[in-house]
Short mmCIF file of C-alpha atoms and ligand atoms in Angstrom, two decimals:
data_model
loop_
_atom_site.label_atom_id
_atom_site.label_comp_id
_atom_site.label_asym_id
_atom_site.label_seq_id
_atom_site.Cartn_x
_atom_site.Cartn_y
_atom_site.Cartn_z
CA MET A 1 0.00 0.00 0.00
CA PRO A 2 1.33 3.47 -0.80
CA ILE A 3 2.76 5.55 2.06
CA TRP A 4 1.59 9.15 1.76
CA ASN A 5 4.71 10.80 3.18
CA ALA A 6 7.36 8.10 2.94
CA GLU A 7 10.15 10.50 3.85
CA LEU A 8 8.69 11.25 7.29
CA GLU A 9 6.68 8.10 7.93
CA THR A 10 9.61 5.75 7.37
CA CYS A 11 12.57 7.86 8.50
CA SER A 12 15.10 6.50 10.99
CA ARG A 13 14.68 7.02 14.73
CA ALA A 14 17.81 9.20 14.86
CA GLU A 15 16.54 11.53 12.15
CA LEU A 16 13.10 11.69 13.70
CA THR A 17 14.49 12.51 17.15
CA ALA A 18 16.70 15.25 15.74
CA LEU A 19 13.70 16.78 13.97
CA GLN A 20 11.56 16.55 17.13
CA VAL A 21 14.20 18.25 19.29
CA GLU A 22 14.69 21.05 16.80
CA ARG A 23 10.95 21.62 16.51
CA LEU A 24 10.45 21.47 20.27
CA ARG A 25 13.12 24.10 20.81
CA ARG A 26 11.49 26.35 18.24
CA LEU A 27 8.05 25.79 19.80
CA VAL A 28 9.24 26.81 23.28
CA GLY A 29 10.58 30.09 21.90
CA TYR A 30 7.40 30.67 19.89
CA LEU A 31 5.12 30.16 22.89
CA GLN A 32 7.30 32.19 25.22
CA GLU A 33 7.12 35.13 22.85
CA ARG A 34 3.51 34.93 21.81
CA VAL A 35 1.32 33.48 24.56
CA PRO A 36 1.34 35.23 27.96
CA PHE A 37 -0.01 32.08 29.64
CA TYR A 38 2.97 30.04 28.43
CA HIS A 39 5.41 32.89 29.04
CA GLU A 40 4.45 32.76 32.68
CA ARG A 41 4.48 28.97 32.93
CA LEU A 42 7.86 28.68 31.22
CA THR A 43 9.35 31.42 33.38
CA ARG A 44 8.08 29.67 36.47
CA ALA A 45 9.59 26.39 35.27
CA GLY A 46 12.83 28.23 34.52
CA VAL A 47 13.10 26.86 30.99
CA SER A 48 14.26 28.80 27.95
CA PRO A 49 14.51 27.50 24.36
CA ASP A 50 18.29 26.87 24.61
CA ALA A 51 17.63 24.53 27.51
CA ILE A 52 16.04 22.07 25.06
CA ARG A 53 18.92 19.87 23.87
CA SER A 54 17.37 16.41 23.84
CA LEU A 55 13.97 14.81 24.29
CA ASP A 56 14.86 14.24 27.94
CA ASP A 57 14.42 17.96 28.44
CA LEU A 58 10.74 17.57 27.66
CA ARG A 59 10.17 16.60 31.29
CA ARG A 60 11.22 20.05 32.42
CA LEU A 61 8.41 21.68 30.48
CA PRO A 62 5.05 22.48 32.12
CA PHE A 63 1.92 20.47 31.37
CA THR A 64 -1.22 21.96 29.87
CA GLY A 65 -4.52 20.62 31.23
CA LYS A 66 -8.13 20.69 30.13
CA VAL A 67 -8.72 23.16 32.95
CA ASP A 68 -6.19 25.58 31.43
CA LEU A 69 -8.15 25.45 28.17
CA ARG A 70 -11.33 26.20 30.10
CA ASP A 71 -9.70 29.10 31.96
CA GLN A 72 -8.34 30.57 28.75
CA TYR A 73 -11.64 30.10 26.89
CA PRO A 74 -12.08 31.04 24.14
CA PHE A 75 -8.92 32.70 22.78
CA GLY A 76 -6.45 33.06 25.66
CA LEU A 77 -4.09 30.48 24.18
CA LEU A 78 -3.98 32.00 20.68
CA ALA A 79 -0.44 32.49 19.43
CA VAL A 80 -1.45 34.49 16.33
CA PRO A 81 -3.50 37.65 15.81
CA ARG A 82 -7.22 36.96 15.46
CA GLU A 83 -7.22 37.85 11.77
CA ARG A 84 -4.87 34.95 11.04
CA VAL A 85 -7.37 32.42 12.41
CA ALA A 86 -8.92 30.65 9.43
CA ARG A 87 -11.30 28.30 11.22
CA ILE A 88 -12.59 27.46 14.68
CA HIS A 89 -13.87 24.06 15.81
CA ALA A 90 -15.13 23.07 19.24
CA SER A 91 -15.85 19.83 21.03
CA SER A 92 -19.16 19.04 22.66
CA GLY A 93 -18.40 20.42 26.11
CA THR A 94 -21.14 18.65 28.00
CA THR A 95 -19.72 20.15 31.18
CA GLY A 96 -18.99 23.88 31.09
CA ASN A 97 -17.41 25.67 28.14
CA PRO A 98 -16.68 23.74 24.96
CA THR A 99 -13.04 23.06 24.10
CA VAL A 100 -11.87 25.28 21.28
CA GLY A 101 -9.58 24.34 18.42
CA ALA A 102 -8.34 27.28 16.30
CA TYR A 103 -6.51 26.89 12.97
CA THR A 104 -4.50 29.14 10.67
CA SER A 105 -4.54 28.18 7.01
CA GLU A 106 -1.17 26.47 7.62
CA ASP A 107 -2.78 24.44 10.42
CA LEU A 108 -5.58 23.41 8.07
CA ALA A 109 -2.93 22.31 5.57
CA LEU A 110 -1.25 20.25 8.29
CA TRP A 111 -4.60 18.68 9.12
CA GLY A 112 -5.06 17.76 5.47
CA GLU A 113 -1.58 16.23 5.48
CA VAL A 114 -2.09 14.04 8.56
CA MET A 115 -5.57 13.01 7.40
CA ALA A 116 -4.15 12.13 3.96
CA ARG A 117 -1.52 10.00 5.72
CA SER A 118 -4.29 8.36 7.79
CA LEU A 119 -6.61 7.56 4.92
CA SER A 120 -3.70 6.33 2.75
CA MET A 121 -2.71 4.06 5.61
CA ALA A 122 -6.20 2.58 5.34
CA GLY A 123 -5.56 2.02 1.64
CA VAL A 124 -7.65 4.93 0.33
CA THR A 125 -6.58 6.25 -3.10
CA GLU A 126 -7.93 8.68 -5.68
CA ARG A 127 -9.99 5.84 -7.12
CA ASP A 128 -12.07 5.51 -3.94
CA THR A 129 -15.40 7.00 -2.99
CA VAL A 130 -15.48 8.00 0.66
CA HIS A 131 -18.91 8.02 2.31
CA ASN A 132 -18.22 10.37 5.20
CA ALA A 133 -20.86 9.94 7.90
CA TYR A 134 -18.93 11.72 10.65
CA GLY A 135 -20.86 14.80 11.76
CA TYR A 136 -20.08 18.01 9.89
CA GLY A 137 -20.01 21.25 11.83
CA LEU A 138 -18.13 22.28 14.94
CA PHE A 139 -17.23 18.63 15.59
CA THR A 140 -13.89 17.90 13.92
CA GLY A 141 -14.79 14.45 12.54
CA GLY A 142 -16.66 15.49 9.40
CA LEU A 143 -14.43 18.23 8.05
CA GLY A 144 -11.24 16.43 9.14
CA VAL A 145 -11.96 13.35 7.05
CA HIS A 146 -13.29 15.57 4.28
CA VAL A 147 -10.08 17.56 3.85
CA GLY A 148 -7.87 14.43 3.94
CA ALA A 149 -9.98 12.56 1.39
CA GLU A 150 -9.91 15.58 -0.91
CA ARG A 151 -6.16 15.87 -0.55
CA ILE A 152 -5.80 12.29 -1.73
CA GLY A 153 -8.09 13.02 -4.64
CA ALA A 154 -10.80 10.55 -3.66
CA THR A 155 -14.48 11.26 -4.33
CA VAL A 156 -16.06 12.53 -1.12
CA VAL A 157 -19.72 12.09 -0.20
CA PRO A 158 -20.21 14.60 2.66
CA VAL A 159 -23.33 12.97 4.02
CA SER A 160 -22.71 13.72 7.75
CA GLY A 161 -24.51 11.69 10.45
CA GLY A 162 -28.18 10.80 10.71
CA LEU A 163 -31.07 9.73 8.45
CA THR A 164 -29.75 6.20 8.46
CA ARG A 165 -32.16 4.90 5.82
CA ARG A 166 -30.90 7.50 3.37
CA GLN A 167 -27.29 6.61 4.27
CA VAL A 168 -27.91 3.04 3.14
CA LYS A 169 -29.50 4.19 -0.12
CA LEU A 170 -26.58 6.52 -0.90
CA LEU A 171 -24.02 3.85 -0.02
CA GLU A 172 -25.64 1.66 -2.62
CA ASP A 173 -26.39 4.30 -5.28
CA PHE A 174 -22.97 5.99 -5.23
CA GLY A 175 -21.04 2.74 -4.76
CA ALA A 176 -18.91 3.99 -1.86
CA THR A 177 -15.79 1.90 -1.22
CA VAL A 178 -14.85 3.59 2.07
CA LEU A 179 -17.07 4.30 5.09
CA THR A 180 -16.03 6.81 7.74
CA CYS A 181 -18.06 7.32 10.94
CA THR A 182 -18.03 6.39 14.62
CA PRO A 183 -17.97 2.63 15.25
CA SER A 184 -21.34 2.84 16.99
CA TYR A 185 -22.85 4.53 13.96
CA ALA A 186 -21.34 1.84 11.71
CA LEU A 187 -23.37 -0.65 13.75
CA ALA A 188 -26.50 1.48 13.39
CA ILE A 189 -25.99 1.43 9.61
CA ALA A 190 -25.54 -2.35 9.79
CA ASP A 191 -28.82 -2.60 11.73
CA GLU A 192 -30.63 -0.60 9.07
CA ILE A 193 -29.17 -2.82 6.35
CA ALA A 194 -30.34 -5.90 8.25
CA GLU A 195 -33.80 -4.42 8.66
CA GLN A 196 -34.06 -3.88 4.91
CA ALA A 197 -32.69 -7.41 4.39
CA LEU A 198 -30.21 -5.93 1.91
CA ASP A 199 -27.50 -8.28 0.65
CA VAL A 200 -24.33 -6.39 1.60
CA ARG A 201 -21.99 -8.40 -0.63
CA ALA A 202 -24.17 -8.04 -3.71
CA ARG A 203 -25.37 -4.47 -3.30
CA LEU A 204 -22.60 -2.53 -1.53
CA LYS A 205 -18.98 -2.06 -2.59
CA LEU A 206 -17.51 -1.11 0.79
CA ARG A 207 -13.94 -2.30 1.23
CA VAL A 208 -12.64 -0.44 4.27
CA GLY A 209 -13.97 1.60 7.16
CA VAL A 210 -12.10 4.23 9.19
CA PHE A 211 -13.78 4.40 12.57
CA GLY A 212 -12.94 6.44 15.65
CA ALA A 213 -13.87 9.35 17.92
CA GLU A 214 -14.98 6.95 20.66
CA PRO A 215 -13.68 3.79 22.33
CA TRP A 216 -14.42 0.43 20.75
CA THR A 217 -13.18 -3.12 21.09
CA GLU A 218 -11.87 -6.04 19.02
CA ARG A 219 -15.22 -7.70 19.31
CA MET A 220 -16.93 -4.65 17.83
CA ARG A 221 -14.35 -4.70 15.05
CA THR A 222 -15.19 -8.31 14.22
CA GLU A 223 -18.88 -7.59 14.23
CA ILE A 224 -18.62 -4.48 12.03
CA GLU A 225 -16.30 -6.26 9.58
CA HIS A 226 -18.60 -9.21 9.33
CA ARG A 227 -21.83 -7.28 8.98
CA LEU A 228 -20.61 -4.58 6.60
CA HIS A 229 -18.15 -6.83 4.79
CA LEU A 230 -15.16 -4.48 5.06
CA GLU A 231 -11.86 -4.04 6.91
CA ALA A 232 -12.42 -1.88 9.99
CA LEU A 233 -9.52 0.35 11.07
CA ASN A 234 -9.13 2.63 14.06
CA ILE A 235 -8.39 6.36 13.92
CA TYR A 236 -7.61 8.60 16.89
CA GLY A 237 -7.63 12.32 17.46
CA LEU A 238 -8.95 15.15 19.59
CA THR A 239 -10.08 18.71 18.94
CA GLU A 240 -7.42 20.25 21.17
CA ILE A 241 -4.59 18.72 19.16
CA ILE A 242 -6.09 18.97 15.63
CA GLY A 243 -9.10 16.64 15.39
CA PRO A 244 -8.90 13.20 13.76
CA GLY A 245 -5.51 12.37 12.24
CA VAL A 246 -3.31 12.17 15.34
CA ALA A 247 -2.88 8.40 14.91
CA GLN A 248 -4.18 5.76 12.50
CA GLU A 249 -4.09 2.00 12.27
CA CYS A 250 -2.35 0.34 9.32
CA GLU A 251 -3.20 -3.03 7.78
CA ALA A 252 -1.35 -4.82 10.61
CA LYS A 253 -4.27 -3.84 12.90
CA ARG A 254 -1.99 -3.69 15.91
CA GLY A 255 -2.18 -0.18 17.22
CA MET A 256 -2.23 3.20 15.50
CA HIS A 257 0.85 4.92 14.06
CA LEU A 258 1.09 8.28 15.79
CA PHE A 259 2.41 11.11 13.61
CA GLU A 260 5.35 11.86 15.87
CA ASP A 261 7.07 14.36 13.62
CA VAL A 262 4.21 16.78 14.40
CA PHE A 263 2.58 15.39 17.57
CA LEU A 264 5.16 14.42 20.16
CA PRO A 265 3.79 11.69 22.49
CA GLU A 266 4.62 10.75 26.09
CA ILE A 267 2.92 8.38 28.50
CA VAL A 268 2.77 9.58 32.09
CA ASP A 269 1.48 8.33 35.39
CA PRO A 270 -1.83 10.21 35.70
CA GLU A 271 -1.33 10.69 39.44
CA THR A 272 2.28 11.87 39.59
CA GLY A 273 2.85 13.17 36.07
CA GLU A 274 6.10 11.17 35.86
CA GLN A 275 6.99 9.75 32.45
CA LEU A 276 6.52 5.99 32.29
CA PRO A 277 8.82 3.51 30.51
CA LEU A 278 7.96 2.70 26.90
CA GLY A 279 5.22 0.08 26.73
CA GLU A 280 3.52 0.86 30.03
CA VAL A 281 -0.09 1.99 30.25
CA GLY A 282 -0.71 5.53 31.42
CA GLU A 283 -2.08 8.88 30.29
CA LEU A 284 -1.20 10.03 26.79
CA VAL A 285 0.40 13.48 26.71
CA LEU A 286 0.85 15.27 23.39
CA THR A 287 2.86 18.30 22.29
CA THR A 288 1.95 19.88 18.95
CA LEU A 289 5.35 20.57 17.40
CA THR A 290 4.40 22.68 14.38
CA LYS A 291 0.97 24.19 14.91
CA GLU A 292 0.59 27.97 14.58
CA ALA A 293 -2.75 29.15 15.96
CA MET A 294 -3.01 27.26 19.25
CA PRO A 295 -0.01 25.03 19.84
CA LEU A 296 -0.12 23.05 23.07
CA LEU A 297 2.76 22.03 25.28
CA ARG A 298 2.50 18.63 26.98
CA TYR A 299 -1.28 18.47 26.76
CA ARG A 300 -2.82 15.94 29.16
CA THR A 301 -5.31 14.08 26.96
CA ARG A 302 -6.76 12.05 29.85
CA ASP A 303 -6.83 9.09 27.46
CA ARG A 304 -5.27 5.93 28.88
CA THR A 305 -3.17 3.89 26.47
CA ARG A 306 0.40 2.73 25.85
CA LEU A 307 2.98 3.12 23.11
CA LEU A 308 4.01 -0.05 21.28
CA PRO A 309 7.71 0.15 20.52
CA GLU A 310 8.16 -2.77 18.08
CA CYS A 311 8.67 -2.01 14.40
CA CYS A 312 5.78 -2.63 12.05
CA ASP A 313 5.56 -4.81 8.95
CA CYS A 314 3.97 -1.99 6.97
CA GLY A 315 7.33 -0.22 6.80
CA ARG A 316 6.38 2.81 8.86
CA THR A 317 8.77 3.66 11.67
CA GLN A 318 6.56 6.04 13.65
CA VAL A 319 5.51 4.61 16.99
CA ARG A 320 2.11 2.97 17.45
CA MET A 321 -0.33 3.68 20.26
CA ASP A 322 -2.64 0.99 21.53
CA ARG A 323 -6.43 1.41 21.57
CA VAL A 324 -7.66 3.95 24.06
CA LEU A 325 -8.16 1.78 27.14
CA GLY A 326 -10.26 4.37 28.98
CA ARG A 327 -10.15 7.96 30.11
CA THR A 328 -8.47 8.95 33.34
CA ASP A 329 -11.50 11.10 34.08
CA ASP A 330 -14.36 8.81 33.15
CA MET A 331 -13.88 6.71 36.21
CA LEU A 332 -17.12 6.04 38.02
CA VAL A 333 -17.16 5.60 41.73
CA ILE A 334 -19.83 3.02 42.44
CA LYS A 335 -20.44 2.11 46.06
CA GLY A 336 -16.98 3.43 46.80
CA VAL A 337 -15.27 1.28 44.17
CA ASN A 338 -13.47 2.83 41.19
CA VAL A 339 -15.01 1.49 38.01
CA PHE A 340 -13.93 2.19 34.43
CA PRO A 341 -16.74 1.87 31.84
CA GLN A 342 -14.20 0.24 29.51
CA LEU A 343 -13.89 -2.68 31.88
CA ILE A 344 -17.67 -3.07 31.97
CA GLU A 345 -17.69 -3.03 28.18
CA ARG A 346 -14.95 -5.63 27.88
CA THR A 347 -16.73 -7.93 30.32
CA LEU A 348 -20.09 -7.63 28.58
CA LEU A 349 -18.65 -8.21 25.14
CA ALA A 350 -17.01 -11.45 26.24
CA ILE A 351 -20.38 -13.00 27.14
CA PRO A 352 -22.27 -14.82 24.36
CA HIS A 353 -25.89 -13.93 23.53
CA LEU A 354 -25.35 -10.23 24.23
CA GLY A 355 -25.26 -7.49 21.61
CA PRO A 356 -22.65 -4.71 21.63
CA HIS A 357 -25.10 -2.07 22.86
CA TYR A 358 -25.36 -1.18 26.53
CA GLN A 359 -25.90 1.72 28.88
CA ILE A 360 -24.80 2.37 32.40
CA ILE A 361 -27.45 4.29 34.29
CA ILE A 362 -26.55 5.94 37.55
CA ASP A 363 -29.14 7.45 39.78
CA ARG A 364 -29.27 8.73 43.30
CA PRO A 365 -32.82 8.20 44.44
CA ARG A 366 -33.89 10.58 47.19
CA GLY A 367 -30.32 11.81 47.53
CA THR A 368 -29.11 8.64 49.19
CA VAL A 369 -26.94 5.81 47.90
CA ASP A 370 -26.10 5.58 44.20
CA ALA A 371 -28.26 3.14 42.31
CA VAL A 372 -26.60 1.73 39.25
CA GLU A 373 -28.17 -0.36 36.56
CA ILE A 374 -26.58 -1.75 33.44
CA ARG A 375 -28.91 -2.26 30.53
CA VAL A 376 -27.60 -4.53 27.86
CA GLU A 377 -29.19 -5.69 24.64
CA MET A 378 -29.51 -9.37 23.93
CA ALA A 379 -28.41 -10.74 20.59
CA ALA A 380 -31.07 -11.77 18.08
CA ASP A 381 -30.69 -15.46 19.03
CA MET A 382 -32.34 -14.72 22.37
CA LEU A 383 -35.36 -13.28 20.62
CA GLU A 384 -37.02 -16.50 19.57
CA PRO A 385 -39.36 -17.57 22.29
CA VAL A 386 -36.94 -18.52 25.05
CA GLU A 387 -38.07 -19.77 28.43
CA PRO A 388 -37.94 -17.09 31.11
CA ALA A 389 -35.64 -19.33 33.15
CA ARG A 390 -33.00 -19.18 30.42
CA LEU A 391 -33.22 -15.40 30.34
CA GLU A 392 -32.88 -15.25 34.09
CA ASP A 393 -29.84 -17.56 33.91
CA LEU A 394 -28.19 -15.27 31.39
CA ARG A 395 -29.00 -12.19 33.46
CA ARG A 396 -27.51 -13.80 36.58
CA ARG A 397 -24.42 -14.81 34.66
CA VAL A 398 -23.89 -11.23 33.48
CA GLU A 399 -24.26 -9.93 37.03
CA HIS A 400 -21.87 -12.55 38.29
CA GLU A 401 -19.18 -11.85 35.69
CA LEU A 402 -19.45 -8.12 36.23
CA ALA A 403 -19.11 -8.56 39.99
CA GLN A 404 -16.02 -10.71 39.43
CA ALA A 405 -14.45 -8.16 37.10
CA LEU A 406 -15.36 -4.96 38.96
CA GLY A 407 -15.33 -6.02 42.57
CA VAL A 408 -18.77 -4.55 43.13
CA SER A 409 -22.21 -5.92 42.31
CA ILE A 410 -24.37 -4.04 39.86
CA ARG A 411 -27.94 -4.76 38.82
CA VAL A 412 -28.32 -5.90 35.22
CA LYS A 413 -31.37 -5.60 33.02
CA LEU A 414 -31.52 -7.43 29.70
CA VAL A 415 -33.41 -5.62 26.98
CA GLY A 416 -34.41 -6.62 23.45
CA PRO A 417 -32.42 -5.74 20.33
CA ARG A 418 -32.63 -2.02 19.35
CA GLU A 419 -34.15 -0.97 22.66
CA ILE A 420 -31.13 1.12 23.55
CA PRO A 421 -31.19 4.42 21.65
CA ARG A 422 -28.64 4.59 18.82
CA SER A 423 -26.48 7.63 18.34
CA GLU A 424 -25.47 9.24 15.05
CA GLY A 425 -22.13 10.23 16.45
CA LYS A 426 -20.48 9.13 19.64
CA ALA A 427 -22.51 6.59 21.63
CA LYS A 428 -23.70 7.77 25.01
CA ARG A 429 -22.84 4.86 27.31
CA VAL A 430 -23.09 6.44 30.74
CA ILE A 431 -26.28 8.17 31.80
CA ASP A 432 -25.49 9.91 35.05
CA ARG A 433 -28.69 11.28 36.54
CA ARG A 434 -27.15 12.05 39.89
CA GLU A 435 -26.85 15.77 39.25
CA LEU A 436 -30.53 16.06 38.44
CA VAL A 437 -31.88 14.92 41.79
P1 LIG B 1 -15.06 15.38 23.31
O1 LIG B 1 -15.29 13.89 23.16
O2 LIG B 1 -14.44 15.75 24.62
O3 LIG B 1 -16.23 16.19 22.92
P2 LIG B 1 -13.44 15.30 20.89
O4 LIG B 1 -14.60 15.23 19.97
O5 LIG B 1 -12.28 16.11 20.51
O6 LIG B 1 -13.89 15.80 22.28
O7 LIG B 1 -13.02 13.82 21.20
C1 LIG B 1 -11.73 13.46 21.58
C2 LIG B 1 -11.77 12.24 22.44
O8 LIG B 1 -12.49 11.18 21.80
C3 LIG B 1 -10.41 11.68 22.70
O9 LIG B 1 -9.74 12.35 23.74
C4 LIG B 1 -10.73 10.24 23.05
O10 LIG B 1 -11.12 10.12 24.40
C5 LIG B 1 -11.91 9.94 22.17
N1 LIG B 1 -11.45 9.22 20.97
C6 LIG B 1 -11.15 9.73 19.77
N2 LIG B 1 -10.77 8.74 18.92
C7 LIG B 1 -10.83 7.58 19.60
C8 LIG B 1 -10.57 6.21 19.29
N3 LIG B 1 -10.17 5.81 18.08
N4 LIG B 1 -10.72 5.30 20.29
C9 LIG B 1 -11.12 5.68 21.51
N5 LIG B 1 -11.41 6.94 21.86
C10 LIG B 1 -11.25 7.89 20.92
ZN1 LIG B 2 2.16 -0.30 10.41
#
């Protein structure tokens, strides 16, 4: 498969490191001069650009947190005059202010470059038709994929999310070969196809899917691949850094190559902030080495993952990151026990007769103890008239396995297929009603 930027994507570790150090030094000077917030932080840390001689010096630099972005909302971290800002995106911001991403035209060009690398890595060429069902608008998914697909010269269908019946019709009519959307929306499309009893192999031409923007698992990959008859690959990104196109899986399907020449990664202990040895799981921290409008120094993503140091058969030398294994901040405290929704998901998906759709509902009735219920859809094979005793056995088994995995018992309710609301973008897995009571 062609490599979009072979010079950078396959360069030696020594060359890459030299480039990273040079860019980091330049970035520190740039931020010190242009952003009062960073000027102050860098002064406090006692670091000047000449202090950056190797990647080890990265540790001396201050972190940037989500809370800094909130405090500086909307434009406190801009490093260019307002008139040089070409576009603004923002992430959902369910709590408080949304997170802003600002771009100069150079930043938009960089986004196109990393998205072209990503889509090429998935095998997309100018001969492909990309059905882009990521949401268009302030969310970075839609326009991010759009610009990369255009850069490659593919045909883009900017359908955005929603109106699933129409999505299926357009997939068929336009003969799309590539599907891009969230993994949960890929499953919603598969459900619609099943409902119409459409023969995927005969009627659709999909070959590959580039899915991301939310956590998913190997089991979901298998299911999507089987039902949509395509290769499903993972893509990672976040608004603060650029949007999608920070890292992308190649055909080896073992982690996502992270574009290190422009996004410098570290893994740190989320509690202490200390860098962890290569290969260990911790919080991903990213520094944008070449951005102009809103570069970030050591941004704490709150995503838990690890870097996979081995070289890759695809020929790329840039490091791979594992799947996102959870967020450091999405931890639920249930009856005093720390619970990560990812662990719930992994446990549920390992049990036969369950579908991949579930919701965790947390309530605090009458302001007392938290009541948690997990609703999980059964697979279609449990739909045929099954004796209630069998259903109850399955329900008990799910409760038992969850208790084993989490160390706390949680009530489980089995529901029929399609009873859990589908999302057009990111799936909403945790419904926390505690603030409402
Ligand atoms: P938000 O979700 O906060 O509104 P974004 O839309 O920028 O903001 O989403 C970025 C976040 O989405 C990442 O920090 C990560 O938690 C999640 N994410 C993105 N891509 C993936 C992926 N491939 N796998 C798991 N999680 C992902
Ligand atoms: Zn590879």
